[in-house]
Tab-separated table of C-alpha atoms in Angstrom:
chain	number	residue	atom	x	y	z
A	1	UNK	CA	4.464	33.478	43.304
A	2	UNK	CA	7.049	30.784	43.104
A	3	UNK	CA	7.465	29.931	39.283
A	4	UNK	CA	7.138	25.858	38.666
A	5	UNK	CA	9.860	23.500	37.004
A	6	UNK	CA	9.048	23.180	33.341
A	7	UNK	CA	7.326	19.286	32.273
A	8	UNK	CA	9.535	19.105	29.582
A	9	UNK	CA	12.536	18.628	31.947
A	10	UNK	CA	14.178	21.443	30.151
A	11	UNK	CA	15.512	23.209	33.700
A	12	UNK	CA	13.658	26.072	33.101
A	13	UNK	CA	10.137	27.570	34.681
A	14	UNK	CA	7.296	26.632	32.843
A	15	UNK	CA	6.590	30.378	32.382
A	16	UNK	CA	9.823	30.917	30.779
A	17	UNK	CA	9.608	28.044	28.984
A	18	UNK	CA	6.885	26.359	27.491
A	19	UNK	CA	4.187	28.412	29.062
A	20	UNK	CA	4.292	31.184	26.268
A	21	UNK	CA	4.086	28.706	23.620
A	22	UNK	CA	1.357	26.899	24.805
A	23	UNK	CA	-0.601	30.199	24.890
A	24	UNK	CA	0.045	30.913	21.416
A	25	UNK	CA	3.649	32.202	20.932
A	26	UNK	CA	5.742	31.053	18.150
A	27	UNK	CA	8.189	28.903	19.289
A	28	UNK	CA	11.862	29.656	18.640
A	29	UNK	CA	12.775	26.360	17.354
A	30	UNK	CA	11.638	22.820	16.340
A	31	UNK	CA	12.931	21.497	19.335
A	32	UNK	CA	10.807	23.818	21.759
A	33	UNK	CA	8.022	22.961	19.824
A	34	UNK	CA	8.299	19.335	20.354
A	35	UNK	CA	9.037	20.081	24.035
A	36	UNK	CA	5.928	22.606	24.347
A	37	UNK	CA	3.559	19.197	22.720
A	38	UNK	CA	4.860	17.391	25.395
A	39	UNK	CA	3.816	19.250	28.263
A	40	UNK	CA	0.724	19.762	26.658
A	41	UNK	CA	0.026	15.836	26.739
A	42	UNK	CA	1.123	16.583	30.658
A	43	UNK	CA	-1.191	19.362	31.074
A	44	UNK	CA	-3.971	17.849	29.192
A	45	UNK	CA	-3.924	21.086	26.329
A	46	UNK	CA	-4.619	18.565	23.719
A	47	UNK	CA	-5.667	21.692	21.881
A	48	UNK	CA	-2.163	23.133	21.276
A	49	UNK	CA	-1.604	19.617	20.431
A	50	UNK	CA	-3.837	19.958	17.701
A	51	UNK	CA	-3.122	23.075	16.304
A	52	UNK	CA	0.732	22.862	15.922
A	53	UNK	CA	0.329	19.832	13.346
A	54	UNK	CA	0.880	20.589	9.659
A	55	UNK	CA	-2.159	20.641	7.550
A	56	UNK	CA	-1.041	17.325	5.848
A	57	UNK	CA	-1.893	15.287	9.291
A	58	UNK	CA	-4.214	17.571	10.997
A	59	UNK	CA	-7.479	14.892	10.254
A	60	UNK	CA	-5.718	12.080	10.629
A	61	UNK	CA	-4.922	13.266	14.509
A	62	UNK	CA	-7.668	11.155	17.031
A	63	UNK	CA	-8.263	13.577	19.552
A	64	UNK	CA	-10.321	11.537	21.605
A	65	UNK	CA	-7.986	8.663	21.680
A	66	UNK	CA	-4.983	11.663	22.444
A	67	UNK	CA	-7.303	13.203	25.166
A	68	UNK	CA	-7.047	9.036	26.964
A	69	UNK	CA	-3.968	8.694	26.584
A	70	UNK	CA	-3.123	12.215	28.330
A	71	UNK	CA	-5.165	11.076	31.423
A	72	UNK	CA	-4.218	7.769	31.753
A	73	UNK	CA	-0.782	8.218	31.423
A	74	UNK	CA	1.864	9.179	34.475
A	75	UNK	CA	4.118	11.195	32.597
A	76	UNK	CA	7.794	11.422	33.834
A	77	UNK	CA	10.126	12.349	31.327
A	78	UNK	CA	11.418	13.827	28.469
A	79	UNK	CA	14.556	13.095	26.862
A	80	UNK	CA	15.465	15.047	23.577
A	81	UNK	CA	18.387	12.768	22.599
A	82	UNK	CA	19.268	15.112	19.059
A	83	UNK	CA	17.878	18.188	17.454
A	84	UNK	CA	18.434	19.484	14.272
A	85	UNK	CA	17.357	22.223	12.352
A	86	UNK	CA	18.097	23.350	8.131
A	87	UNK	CA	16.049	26.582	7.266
A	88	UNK	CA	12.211	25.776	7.733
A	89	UNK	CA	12.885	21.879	8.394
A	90	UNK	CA	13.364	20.295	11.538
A	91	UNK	CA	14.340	17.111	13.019
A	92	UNK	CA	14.005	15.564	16.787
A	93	UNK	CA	14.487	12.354	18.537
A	94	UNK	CA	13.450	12.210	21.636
A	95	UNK	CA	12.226	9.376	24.354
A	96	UNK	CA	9.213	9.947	26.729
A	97	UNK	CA	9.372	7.995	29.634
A	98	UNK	CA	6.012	7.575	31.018
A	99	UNK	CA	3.549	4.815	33.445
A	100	UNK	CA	0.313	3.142	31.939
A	101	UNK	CA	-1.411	0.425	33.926
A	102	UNK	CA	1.480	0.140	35.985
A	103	UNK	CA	3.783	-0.593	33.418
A	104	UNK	CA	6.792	1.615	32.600
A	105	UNK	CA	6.698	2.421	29.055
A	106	UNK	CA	8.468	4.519	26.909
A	107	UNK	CA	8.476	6.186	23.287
A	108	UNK	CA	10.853	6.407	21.283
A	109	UNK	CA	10.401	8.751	18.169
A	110	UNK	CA	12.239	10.864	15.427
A	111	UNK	CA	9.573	13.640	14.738
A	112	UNK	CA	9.800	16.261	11.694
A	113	UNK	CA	8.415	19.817	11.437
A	114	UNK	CA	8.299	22.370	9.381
A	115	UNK	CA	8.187	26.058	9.536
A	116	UNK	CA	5.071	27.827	8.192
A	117	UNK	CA	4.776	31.722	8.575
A	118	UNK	CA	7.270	31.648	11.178
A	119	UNK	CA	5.582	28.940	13.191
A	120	UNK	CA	6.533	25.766	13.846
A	121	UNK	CA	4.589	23.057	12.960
A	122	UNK	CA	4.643	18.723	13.516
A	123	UNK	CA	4.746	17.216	10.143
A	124	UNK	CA	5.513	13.336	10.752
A	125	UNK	CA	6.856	11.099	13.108
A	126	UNK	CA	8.814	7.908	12.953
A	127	UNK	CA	8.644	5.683	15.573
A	128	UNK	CA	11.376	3.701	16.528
A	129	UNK	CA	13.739	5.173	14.596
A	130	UNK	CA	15.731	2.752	12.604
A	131	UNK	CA	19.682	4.524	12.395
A	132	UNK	CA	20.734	6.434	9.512
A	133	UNK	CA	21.008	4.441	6.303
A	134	UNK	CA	24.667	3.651	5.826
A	135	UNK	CA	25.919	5.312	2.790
A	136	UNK	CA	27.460	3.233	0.329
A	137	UNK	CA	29.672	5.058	-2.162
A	138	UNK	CA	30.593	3.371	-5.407
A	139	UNK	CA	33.572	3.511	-6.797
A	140	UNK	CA	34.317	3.525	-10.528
A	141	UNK	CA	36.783	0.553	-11.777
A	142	UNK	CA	38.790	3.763	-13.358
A	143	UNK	CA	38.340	6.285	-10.726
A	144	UNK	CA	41.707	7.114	-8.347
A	145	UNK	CA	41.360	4.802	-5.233
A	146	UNK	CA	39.740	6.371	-2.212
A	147	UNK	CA	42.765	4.896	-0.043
A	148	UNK	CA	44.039	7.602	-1.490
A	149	UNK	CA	47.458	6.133	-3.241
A	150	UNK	CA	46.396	8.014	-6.144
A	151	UNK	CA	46.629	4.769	-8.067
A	152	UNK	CA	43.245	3.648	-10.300
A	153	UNK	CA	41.144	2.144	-8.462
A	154	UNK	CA	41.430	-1.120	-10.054
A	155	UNK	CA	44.674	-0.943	-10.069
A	156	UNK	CA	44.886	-0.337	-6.044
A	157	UNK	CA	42.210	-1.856	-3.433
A	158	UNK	CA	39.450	-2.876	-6.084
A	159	UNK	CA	42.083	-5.522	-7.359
B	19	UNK	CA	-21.167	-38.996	3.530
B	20	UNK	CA	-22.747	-35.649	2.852
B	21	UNK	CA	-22.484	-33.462	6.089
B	22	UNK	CA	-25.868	-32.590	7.480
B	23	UNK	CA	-27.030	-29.659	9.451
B	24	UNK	CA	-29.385	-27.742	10.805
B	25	UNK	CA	-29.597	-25.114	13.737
B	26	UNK	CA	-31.404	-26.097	16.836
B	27	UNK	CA	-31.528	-22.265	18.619
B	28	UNK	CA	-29.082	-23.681	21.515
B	29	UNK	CA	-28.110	-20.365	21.306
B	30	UNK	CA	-24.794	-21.764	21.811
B	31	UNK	CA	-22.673	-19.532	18.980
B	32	UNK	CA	-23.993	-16.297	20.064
B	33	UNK	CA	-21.620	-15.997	22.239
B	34	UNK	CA	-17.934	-14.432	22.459
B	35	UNK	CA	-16.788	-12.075	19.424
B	36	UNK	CA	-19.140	-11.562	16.421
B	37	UNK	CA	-17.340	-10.361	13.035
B	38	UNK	CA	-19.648	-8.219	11.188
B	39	UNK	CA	-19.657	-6.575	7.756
B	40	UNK	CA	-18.852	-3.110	8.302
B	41	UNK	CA	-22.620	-2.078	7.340
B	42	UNK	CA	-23.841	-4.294	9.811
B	43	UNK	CA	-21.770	-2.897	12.759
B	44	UNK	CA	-22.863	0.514	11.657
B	45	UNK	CA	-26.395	-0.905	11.555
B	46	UNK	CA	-26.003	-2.095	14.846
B	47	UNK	CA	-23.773	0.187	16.904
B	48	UNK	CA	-26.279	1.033	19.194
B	49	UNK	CA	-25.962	-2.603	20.025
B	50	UNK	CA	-23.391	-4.202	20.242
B	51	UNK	CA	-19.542	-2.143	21.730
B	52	UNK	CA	-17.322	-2.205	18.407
B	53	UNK	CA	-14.010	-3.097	17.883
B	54	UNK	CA	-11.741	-4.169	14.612
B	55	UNK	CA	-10.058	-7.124	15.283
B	56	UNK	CA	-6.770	-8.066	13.325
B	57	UNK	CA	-6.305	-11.373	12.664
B	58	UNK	CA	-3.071	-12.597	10.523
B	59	UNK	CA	-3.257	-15.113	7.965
B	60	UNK	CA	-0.014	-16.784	7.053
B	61	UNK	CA	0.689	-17.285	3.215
B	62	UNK	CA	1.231	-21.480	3.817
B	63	UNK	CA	-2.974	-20.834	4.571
B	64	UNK	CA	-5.672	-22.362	2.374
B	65	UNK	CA	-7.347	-18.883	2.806
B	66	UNK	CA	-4.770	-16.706	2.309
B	67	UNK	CA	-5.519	-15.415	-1.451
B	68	UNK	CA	-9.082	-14.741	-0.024
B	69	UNK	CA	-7.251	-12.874	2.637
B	70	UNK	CA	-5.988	-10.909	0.953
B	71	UNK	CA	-8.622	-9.403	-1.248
B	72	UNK	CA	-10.798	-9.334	1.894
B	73	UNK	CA	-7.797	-7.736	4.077
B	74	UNK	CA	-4.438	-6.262	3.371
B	75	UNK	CA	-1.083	-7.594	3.001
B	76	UNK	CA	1.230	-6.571	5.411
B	77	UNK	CA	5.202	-7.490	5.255
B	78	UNK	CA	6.863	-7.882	8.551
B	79	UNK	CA	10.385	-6.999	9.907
B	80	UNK	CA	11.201	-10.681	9.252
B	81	UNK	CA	10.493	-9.562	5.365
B	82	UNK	CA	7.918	-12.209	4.962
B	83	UNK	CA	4.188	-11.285	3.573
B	84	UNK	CA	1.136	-11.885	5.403
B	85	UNK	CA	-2.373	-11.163	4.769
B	86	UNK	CA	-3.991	-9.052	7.674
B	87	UNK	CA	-8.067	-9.559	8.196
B	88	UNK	CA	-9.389	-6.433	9.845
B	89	UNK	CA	-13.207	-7.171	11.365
B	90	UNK	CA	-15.407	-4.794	12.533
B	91	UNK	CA	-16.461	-6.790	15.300
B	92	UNK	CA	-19.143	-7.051	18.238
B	93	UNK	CA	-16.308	-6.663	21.190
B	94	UNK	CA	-17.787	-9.402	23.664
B	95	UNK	CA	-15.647	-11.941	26.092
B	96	UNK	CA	-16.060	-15.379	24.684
B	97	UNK	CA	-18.663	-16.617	27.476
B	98	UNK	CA	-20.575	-13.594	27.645
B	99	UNK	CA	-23.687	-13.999	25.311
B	100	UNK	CA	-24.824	-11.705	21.843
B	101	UNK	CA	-26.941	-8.782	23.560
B	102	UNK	CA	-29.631	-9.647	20.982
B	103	UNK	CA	-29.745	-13.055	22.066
B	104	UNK	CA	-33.394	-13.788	24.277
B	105	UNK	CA	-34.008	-15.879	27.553
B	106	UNK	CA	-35.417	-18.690	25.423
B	107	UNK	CA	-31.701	-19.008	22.828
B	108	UNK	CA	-33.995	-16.779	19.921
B	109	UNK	CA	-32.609	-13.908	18.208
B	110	UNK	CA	-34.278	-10.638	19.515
B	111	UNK	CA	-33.218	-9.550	15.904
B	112	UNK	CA	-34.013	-11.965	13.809
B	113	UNK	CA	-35.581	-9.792	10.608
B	114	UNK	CA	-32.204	-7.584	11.104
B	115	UNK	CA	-29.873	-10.186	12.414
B	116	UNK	CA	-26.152	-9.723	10.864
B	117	UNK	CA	-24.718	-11.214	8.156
B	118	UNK	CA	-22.129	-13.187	10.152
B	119	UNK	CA	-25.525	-15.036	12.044
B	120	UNK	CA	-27.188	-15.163	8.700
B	121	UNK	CA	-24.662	-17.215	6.713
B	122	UNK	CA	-23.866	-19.431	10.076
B	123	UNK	CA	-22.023	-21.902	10.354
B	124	UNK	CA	-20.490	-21.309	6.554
B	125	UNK	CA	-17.570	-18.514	6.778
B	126	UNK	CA	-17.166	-16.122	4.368
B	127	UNK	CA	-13.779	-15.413	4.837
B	128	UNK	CA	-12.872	-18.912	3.413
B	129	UNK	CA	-13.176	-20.561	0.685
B	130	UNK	CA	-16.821	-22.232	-0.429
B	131	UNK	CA	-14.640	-25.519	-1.300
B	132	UNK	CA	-13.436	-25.606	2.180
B	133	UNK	CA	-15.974	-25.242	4.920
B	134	UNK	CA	-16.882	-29.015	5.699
B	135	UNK	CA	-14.771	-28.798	9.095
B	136	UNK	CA	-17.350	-25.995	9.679
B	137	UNK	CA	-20.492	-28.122	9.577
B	138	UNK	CA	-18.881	-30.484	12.722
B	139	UNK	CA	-20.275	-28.241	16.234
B	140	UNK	CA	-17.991	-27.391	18.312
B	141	UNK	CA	-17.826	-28.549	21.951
B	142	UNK	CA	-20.792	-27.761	23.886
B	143	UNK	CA	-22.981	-26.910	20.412
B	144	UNK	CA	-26.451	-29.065	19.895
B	145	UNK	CA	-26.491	-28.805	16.025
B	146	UNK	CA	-28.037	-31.194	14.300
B	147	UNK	CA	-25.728	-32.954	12.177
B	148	UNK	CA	-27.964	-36.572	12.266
B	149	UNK	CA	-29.265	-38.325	9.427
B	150	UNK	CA	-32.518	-36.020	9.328
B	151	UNK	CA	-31.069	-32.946	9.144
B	152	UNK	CA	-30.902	-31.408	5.832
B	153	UNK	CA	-27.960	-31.619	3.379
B	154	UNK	CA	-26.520	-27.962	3.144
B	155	UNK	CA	-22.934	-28.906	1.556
B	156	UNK	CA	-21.835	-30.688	-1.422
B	157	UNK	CA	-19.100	-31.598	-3.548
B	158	UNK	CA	-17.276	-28.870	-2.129
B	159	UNK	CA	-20.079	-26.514	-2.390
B	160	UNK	CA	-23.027	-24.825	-0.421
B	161	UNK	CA	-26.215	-25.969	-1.648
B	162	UNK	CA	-28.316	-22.258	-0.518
B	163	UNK	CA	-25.362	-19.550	-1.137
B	164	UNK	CA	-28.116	-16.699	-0.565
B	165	UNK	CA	-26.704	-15.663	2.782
B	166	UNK	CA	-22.741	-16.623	2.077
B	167	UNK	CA	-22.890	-14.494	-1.359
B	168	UNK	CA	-24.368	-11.729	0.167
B	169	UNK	CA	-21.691	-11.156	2.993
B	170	UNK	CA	-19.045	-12.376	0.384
B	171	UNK	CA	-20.187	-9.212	-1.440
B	172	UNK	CA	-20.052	-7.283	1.229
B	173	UNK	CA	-16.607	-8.060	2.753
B	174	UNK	CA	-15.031	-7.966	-1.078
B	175	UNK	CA	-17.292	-4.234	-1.230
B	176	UNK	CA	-15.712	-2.655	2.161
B	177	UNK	CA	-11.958	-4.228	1.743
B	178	UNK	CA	-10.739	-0.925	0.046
B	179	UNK	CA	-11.970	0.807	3.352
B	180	UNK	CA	-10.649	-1.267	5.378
B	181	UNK	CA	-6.741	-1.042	3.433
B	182	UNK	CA	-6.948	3.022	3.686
B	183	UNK	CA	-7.763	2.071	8.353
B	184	UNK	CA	-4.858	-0.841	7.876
B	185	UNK	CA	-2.172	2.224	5.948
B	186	UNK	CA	-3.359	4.632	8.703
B	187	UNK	CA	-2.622	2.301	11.700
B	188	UNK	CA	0.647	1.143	10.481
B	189	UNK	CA	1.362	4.680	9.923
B	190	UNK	CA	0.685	6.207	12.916
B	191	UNK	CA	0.937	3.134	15.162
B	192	UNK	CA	4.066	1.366	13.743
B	193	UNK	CA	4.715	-0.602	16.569
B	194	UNK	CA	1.436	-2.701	15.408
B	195	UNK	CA	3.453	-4.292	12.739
B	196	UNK	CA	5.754	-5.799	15.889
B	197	UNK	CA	2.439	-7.750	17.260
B	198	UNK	CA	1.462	-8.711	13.766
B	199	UNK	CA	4.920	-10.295	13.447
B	200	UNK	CA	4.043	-12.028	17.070
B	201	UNK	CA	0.936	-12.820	16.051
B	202	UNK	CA	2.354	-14.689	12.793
B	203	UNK	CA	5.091	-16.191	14.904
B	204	UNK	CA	2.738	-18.014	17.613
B	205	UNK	CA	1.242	-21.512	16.266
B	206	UNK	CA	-2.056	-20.556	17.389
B	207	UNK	CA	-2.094	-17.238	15.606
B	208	UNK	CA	-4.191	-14.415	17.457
B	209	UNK	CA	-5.815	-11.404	17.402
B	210	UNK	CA	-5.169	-7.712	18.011
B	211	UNK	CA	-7.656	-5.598	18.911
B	212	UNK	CA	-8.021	-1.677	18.005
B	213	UNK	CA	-10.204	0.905	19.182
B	214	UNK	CA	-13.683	2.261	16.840
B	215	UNK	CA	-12.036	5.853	17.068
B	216	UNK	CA	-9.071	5.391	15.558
B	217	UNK	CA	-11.277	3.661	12.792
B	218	UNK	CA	-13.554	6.543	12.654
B	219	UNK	CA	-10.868	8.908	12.314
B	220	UNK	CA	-9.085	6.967	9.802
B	221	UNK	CA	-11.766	6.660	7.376
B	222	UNK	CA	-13.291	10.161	8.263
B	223	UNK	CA	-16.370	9.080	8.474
B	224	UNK	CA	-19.090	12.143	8.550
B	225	UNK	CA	-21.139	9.987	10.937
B	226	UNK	CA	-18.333	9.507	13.373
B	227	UNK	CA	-20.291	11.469	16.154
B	228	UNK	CA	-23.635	9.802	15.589
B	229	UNK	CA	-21.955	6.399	16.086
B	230	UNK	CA	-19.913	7.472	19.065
B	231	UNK	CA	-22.800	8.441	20.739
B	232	UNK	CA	-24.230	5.497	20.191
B	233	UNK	CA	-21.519	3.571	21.890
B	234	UNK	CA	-20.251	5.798	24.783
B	235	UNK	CA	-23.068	3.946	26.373
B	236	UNK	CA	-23.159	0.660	25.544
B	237	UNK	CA	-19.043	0.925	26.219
B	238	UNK	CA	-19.755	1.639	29.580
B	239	UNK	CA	-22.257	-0.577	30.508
B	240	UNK	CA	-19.703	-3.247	29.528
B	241	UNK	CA	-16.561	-1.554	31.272
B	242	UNK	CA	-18.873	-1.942	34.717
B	243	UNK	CA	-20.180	-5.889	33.789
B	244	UNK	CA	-16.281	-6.749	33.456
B	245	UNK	CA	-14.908	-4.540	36.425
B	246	UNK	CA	-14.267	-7.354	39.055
B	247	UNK	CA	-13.562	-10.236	36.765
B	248	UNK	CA	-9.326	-10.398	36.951
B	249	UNK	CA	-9.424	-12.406	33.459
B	250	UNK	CA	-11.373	-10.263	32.108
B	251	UNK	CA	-9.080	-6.998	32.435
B	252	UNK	CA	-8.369	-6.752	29.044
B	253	UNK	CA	-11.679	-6.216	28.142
B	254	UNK	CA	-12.229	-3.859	31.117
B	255	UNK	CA	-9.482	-1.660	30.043
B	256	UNK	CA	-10.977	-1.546	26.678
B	257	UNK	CA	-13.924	-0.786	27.900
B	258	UNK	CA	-13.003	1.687	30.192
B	259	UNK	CA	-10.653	3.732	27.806
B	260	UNK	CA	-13.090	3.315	24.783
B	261	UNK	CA	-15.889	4.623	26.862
B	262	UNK	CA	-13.563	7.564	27.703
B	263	UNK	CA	-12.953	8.324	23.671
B	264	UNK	CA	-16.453	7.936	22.352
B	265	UNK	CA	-17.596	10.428	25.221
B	266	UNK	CA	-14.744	12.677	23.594
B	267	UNK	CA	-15.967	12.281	20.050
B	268	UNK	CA	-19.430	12.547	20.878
B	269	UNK	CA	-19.230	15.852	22.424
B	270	UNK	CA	-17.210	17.271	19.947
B	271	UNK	CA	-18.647	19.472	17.482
């Protein structure tokens, strides 16, 4: 048997890839999680959909609604455009380039999940994903100048 | 001049979309295929403090504040006629008939002081508005309130429900807030139109099933009477999809 490209565009089979997790393995990372929910939408396994969200959003998830949208849809890519992972947290980004009533469409989200008992598990999304807030540091009138002339600051650039 | 009026059963207003209080569209979901409908009401609006204790407030990307009225509403294209309505223009339901046809043609969702404009018919409407028809409206005020007060009451008594569906959808379908902005933009306003189940989720209602079943049909019936009419493919694909979801949720155990 000839093993099948992977939905989630990852280059790998889908028995290597997402296949396990969608049958119930742990997944290694956030990132194959959030790969392994997408081919689910494309394989219409709404149900490992619904059982890889954290407890915090599992009744707020509309099944029937996600069961339409898997059908109606013509999905045709995934992009993970950044991944990032700190102990049990997780971040992605990714766009999903899909057809629905003709239309090209796509989705643009930064998701977060969370490891629970060595699973991972969808805790929010953002959609649309506004950058990362520019940090602003302060600098104190008597502190030395971040130009780094070693003057005050008010002496220096805050003059 | 005192506006006069009085209903002559043309029948004419049953027709098109039919806001109801959220008890009456559970009342009637066997009836009539269910929708809420978003309307925005812009803060220069003479009903916009109304709005807002009816609705939600909702600030847009453009950091101004609008108030949001979401309607459970009878889902209908604007010529098709109520599903209650009989061959001879009389209410099939009259003993049950919604609030919305009860307090017709006053408005709830304004103020009492300023529904005069409402007591002129529209274009194609036989009310009586001659010199024997009753006075219903004066100084400002409605001369029998029965009907208004009582969906008033009821509006004011399901707005906390309908903030906790308005947080969900902006939650989990933040692009929303992008047509709400649109919406607010356009001169003529407009409304946005979202689907029973993502209200029956929302508000985790324990009778979700029972009221899906009631409309997978009804859904369906529609999504085949607007199939070949091209300006009525909005309401098709509603139809069609909505069918689809409250088959889903009616199955489910």
């Amino acid at each position: 048997m000839t093993s099948s490209a992977c939905p989630c565009c990852s280059g790998l089979s889908f028995e290597t890839c997402c296949g396990p997790i969608l049958a119930g393995a742990p997944s290694a990372t956030a990132e194959a999680l959030m790969r392994s929910r997408y081919t689910a939408f494309v394989r219409h396994d709404l149900d490992h959909v619904e059982r890889t969200h954290a407890p915090e959003i599992r009744d707020d998830f509309n099944r029937a609604e996600a069961e339409r949208v898997a059908d109606e849809c013509d999905w045709q890519r995934l992009d993970v455009l950044r991944a990032t992972e700190e102990g049990d947290e997780g971040t992605v980004e990714f766009l999903i380039h899909f057809r629905r009533d003709g239309q090209d469409m796509r989705h643009h989200e930064r998701a977060s999940f969370r490891r629970v008992d060595g699973q991972w598990l969808y805790s929010a999304g953002e959609v649309n994903p506004k950058g990362e807030p520019r940090r602003v540091v302060k600098v104190g009138r008597n502190e030395p100048c971040p130009c780094g002339s070693g003057k005050k600051f008010k002496a220096c650039c805050g003059r | 001049m005192e506006p006069r009026f009085a209903c002559t059963a043309c029948g004419k207003c049953c027709h098109g979309l039919l806001p109801l209080t959220l008890t009456d569209a559970v009342a009637h979901a066997v009836r009539f295929p269910l929708a809420l409908v978003w309307t925005v009401v812009r803060s220069n609006a003479k009903s916009y403090d109304l709005a807002t204790r009816l609705g939600t407030s909702v600030r847009l990307p453009n950091r101004k504040t609008v108030a949001v009225l979401i309607q459970p509403t009878a889902y209908l294209p604007n010529h098709f006629p109520c599903p209650a309505l009989q061959p001879d223009n009389l209410c099939g339901i009259h003993a049950d008939k919604p609030s919305r046809c009860r307090t017709m043609p006053f408005y709830p969702y304004r103020e009492e002081k300023d529904q005069a404009d409402l007591l002129v018919p529209r274009k194609g409407w036989e009310c009586d508005v001659s010199a024997e028809a009753p006075v219903v409206y004066r100084n400002h005020a409605i001369l029998d309130r029965k009907d208004f007060d009582r969906e008033r009451a009821e509006l004011l008594e399901q707005a906390p429900v309908m903030r906790t569906y308005a947080d969900y959808v902006l939650k989990y379908m933040p692009w929303i807030v992008n047509d709400l902005a649109k919406m607010a933009a356009a001169p003529a306003g407009g409304k946005l139109v979202t689907s029973l189940s993502s209200f029956l989720t929302a508000t985790r209602r324990t009778d979700a099933r029972e009221l899906a079943a009631a409309q997978a049909p009804l859904m369906q019936a529609m999504a085949e009477r607007t199939r070949t009419d091209p300006a009525l493919a909005d309401f098709h694909r509603n139809y069609a999809g909505w069918a689809k979801e409250m088959e889903r949720l009616a199955q489910r155990g």
